[in-house]
CSV table of C-alpha atoms in Angstrom, one decimal:
chain,number,residue,atom,x,y,z
I,1,MET,CA,-30.2,37.2,62.3
I,2,LEU,CA,-27.8,34.5,60.6
I,3,PRO,CA,-29.3,33.1,58.1
I,4,ILE,CA,-27.1,29.8,60.3
I,5,ASP,CA,-27.4,29.3,63.6
I,6,PRO,CA,-24.2,28.6,64.6
I,7,ALA,CA,-25.5,26.6,67.9
I,8,GLN,CA,-26.5,23.5,64.6
I,9,LEU,CA,-23.7,23.4,63.6
I,10,ASP,CA,-21.5,20.4,64.2
I,11,PRO,CA,-17.9,21.2,64.5
I,12,ASP,CA,-17.6,18.9,61.1
I,13,ASP,CA,-19.8,20.8,59.2
I,14,ILE,CA,-17.1,23.5,59.1
I,15,GLY,CA,-14.3,21.5,59.6
I,16,GLN,CA,-13.1,22.5,62.6
I,17,THR,CA,-9.5,20.0,63.9
I,18,GLN,CA,-7.0,21.6,67.1
I,19,THR,CA,-4.9,19.6,69.2
I,20,VAL,CA,-2.5,20.5,71.8
I,21,LEU,CA,1.6,21.1,71.9
I,22,GLU,CA,3.6,20.9,74.0
I,23,MET,CA,6.4,23.1,74.0
I,24,ASP,CA,7.2,26.5,73.4
I,25,HIS,CA,5.7,29.2,70.3
I,26,GLU,CA,7.9,29.0,68.4
I,27,GLU,CA,9.1,25.6,68.5
I,28,ALA,CA,5.5,24.8,67.8
I,29,ILE,CA,4.9,27.8,65.2
I,30,GLU,CA,8.2,25.6,63.4
I,31,ARG,CA,7.2,22.4,63.4
I,32,VAL,CA,3.1,23.2,62.0
I,33,ARG,CA,5.1,25.0,59.7
I,34,GLU,CA,7.1,21.8,59.1
I,35,VAL,CA,4.6,19.6,59.3
I,36,PHE,CA,2.0,20.9,56.6
I,37,THR,CA,5.5,21.6,54.5
I,38,ASP,CA,5.7,18.1,53.6
I,39,ALA,CA,1.4,17.2,53.7
I,40,GLY,CA,1.7,19.7,50.7
I,41,PHE,CA,0.8,22.8,51.6
I,42,GLY,CA,3.1,26.3,51.0
I,43,VAL,CA,2.4,28.8,54.0
I,44,PRO,CA,2.5,32.1,51.7
I,45,VAL,CA,1.3,34.3,54.9
I,46,GLU,CA,2.3,34.3,57.6
I,47,PHE,CA,1.8,36.7,61.3
I,48,SER,CA,1.3,37.7,64.9
I,49,PRO,CA,-2.2,39.3,66.1
I,50,SER,CA,-0.8,39.2,69.1
I,51,GLU,CA,2.8,41.0,68.3
I,52,LEU,CA,0.6,43.0,66.3
I,53,LEU,CA,-2.6,44.2,69.1
I,54,ASN,CA,0.0,44.4,71.7
I,55,GLU,CA,2.2,46.8,69.9
I,56,LYS,CA,-0.5,49.3,68.4
I,57,VAL,CA,-4.1,49.0,71.1
I,58,GLY,CA,-2.1,47.6,74.1
I,59,ALA,CA,-3.7,44.9,74.0
I,60,ASP,CA,-1.4,42.2,76.4
I,61,ARG,CA,-1.9,39.0,74.5
I,62,ASP,CA,-0.7,36.0,75.1
I,63,PRO,CA,1.4,35.0,72.2
I,64,TYR,CA,-1.0,34.0,68.6
I,65,TYR,CA,0.2,33.6,65.3
I,66,VAL,CA,-1.9,32.4,62.4
I,67,LEU,CA,-0.1,30.6,59.4
I,68,GLY,CA,-2.3,31.4,55.5
I,69,ALA,CA,-1.4,27.5,54.2
I,70,CYS,CA,-2.2,27.2,51.1
I,71,ASN,CA,-2.0,23.4,47.9
I,72,PRO,CA,-2.2,26.3,45.4
I,73,ALA,CA,-3.8,23.3,42.5
I,74,VAL,CA,-6.4,23.0,44.9
I,75,ALA,CA,-6.8,26.8,45.4
I,76,ASP,CA,-6.1,27.3,41.8
I,77,ARG,CA,-9.4,24.7,41.9
I,78,ALA,CA,-11.3,26.5,44.4
I,79,LEU,CA,-11.0,29.6,42.4
I,80,GLU,CA,-12.7,27.6,39.2
I,81,VAL,CA,-15.6,25.7,40.5
I,82,THR,CA,-16.3,29.3,43.2
I,83,ASP,CA,-16.2,32.0,39.9
I,84,GLY,CA,-13.5,33.6,42.2
I,85,LYS,CA,-15.6,33.8,45.4
I,86,LEU,CA,-13.0,31.6,47.8
I,87,GLY,CA,-10.4,33.8,47.2
I,88,ALA,CA,-11.8,36.2,49.8
I,89,LEU,CA,-11.5,33.1,52.8
I,90,PHE,CA,-8.1,32.4,51.3
I,91,PRO,CA,-5.8,31.9,53.0
I,92,CYS,CA,-6.4,28.3,54.9
I,93,ASN,CA,-5.4,29.6,58.5
I,94,VAL,CA,-3.7,27.6,60.2
I,95,VAL,CA,-3.2,28.8,63.8
I,96,ILE,CA,-0.9,29.2,67.1
I,97,TRP,CA,-1.5,29.8,70.0
I,98,GLU,CA,-0.4,30.0,73.9
I,99,GLU,CA,-2.7,28.5,76.1
I,100,GLU,CA,-0.5,28.3,79.2
I,101,PRO,CA,3.9,29.1,79.0
I,102,GLY,CA,5.0,25.4,77.0
I,103,ARG,CA,1.1,24.6,75.2
I,104,GLN,CA,-0.5,25.5,72.4
I,105,ARG,CA,-3.9,25.3,70.8
I,106,VAL,CA,-3.5,24.3,66.8
I,107,TYR,CA,-6.5,25.0,65.8
I,108,HIS,CA,-7.6,25.0,61.9
I,109,VAL,CA,-11.7,25.5,60.0
I,110,SER,CA,-12.4,24.9,56.6
I,111,ILE,CA,-12.2,27.5,54.3
I,112,MET,CA,-13.9,25.2,51.8
I,113,ARG,CA,-16.7,23.4,53.9
I,114,ILE,CA,-18.0,27.5,55.2
I,115,ALA,CA,-17.8,28.5,52.0
I,116,ARG,CA,-20.2,26.1,50.9
I,117,LEU,CA,-22.2,26.9,54.0
I,118,VAL,CA,-23.1,30.1,53.0
I,119,GLY,CA,-23.7,29.7,49.1
I,120,MET,CA,-19.8,30.7,48.3
I,121,ALA,CA,-19.1,27.1,46.5
I,122,PRO,CA,-21.5,24.7,44.5
I,123,ASP,CA,-23.2,21.6,46.9
I,124,ASP,CA,-21.7,19.7,43.9
I,125,ASP,CA,-19.3,16.7,43.4
I,126,GLU,CA,-16.3,19.0,42.2
I,127,MET,CA,-16.9,21.3,45.3
I,128,ALA,CA,-17.1,18.1,47.5
I,129,ASP,CA,-14.1,16.0,46.0
I,130,ILE,CA,-12.4,19.4,47.0
I,131,VAL,CA,-13.7,19.4,50.3
I,132,ALA,CA,-12.9,16.1,51.0
I,133,GLU,CA,-8.8,16.1,49.5
I,134,THR,CA,-8.8,19.6,51.6
I,135,GLY,CA,-9.7,17.4,54.2
I,136,GLU,CA,-7.5,14.1,53.6
I,137,LEU,CA,-4.5,16.8,53.5
I,138,VAL,CA,-4.8,18.8,56.7
I,139,ASP,CA,-6.4,15.8,58.8
I,140,GLU,CA,-2.5,14.3,57.4
I,141,ALA,CA,-1.0,17.1,58.6
I,142,PHE,CA,-2.8,17.0,62.0
I,143,GLU,CA,-1.2,13.1,62.9
I,144,GLU,CA,1.9,14.2,62.6
I,145,LEU,CA,1.7,16.9,65.0
């Protein structure tokens, strides 16, 4: 049994943010990377699960891409207040998947909020500040998309 009832969670509880871009998949990846970089994130990790799964297990998946975004200053603070535990959720992923040709879904959930919900991060003022700061950065990026 899960300690949290997923049906009781509001998308805001996990910092769910999403939008649709009317462009091709590669163009969307470039746009999201640019916007998140401009908002203060680096992108140290990126990969295509669809390419990997299509190659390894013949999955025949539509284009799906993960950008692992990270704001170094915030990440450092988050590691400090969680005694290093939050690193298990790093980086903050932004995913882009093709719903249909020319239509891309961009999706993100807050690892900071999730870490707090599952007890990996303290429910204190410092973590609340980190959640708020990352939320503002993500909101800024999504507004530009």
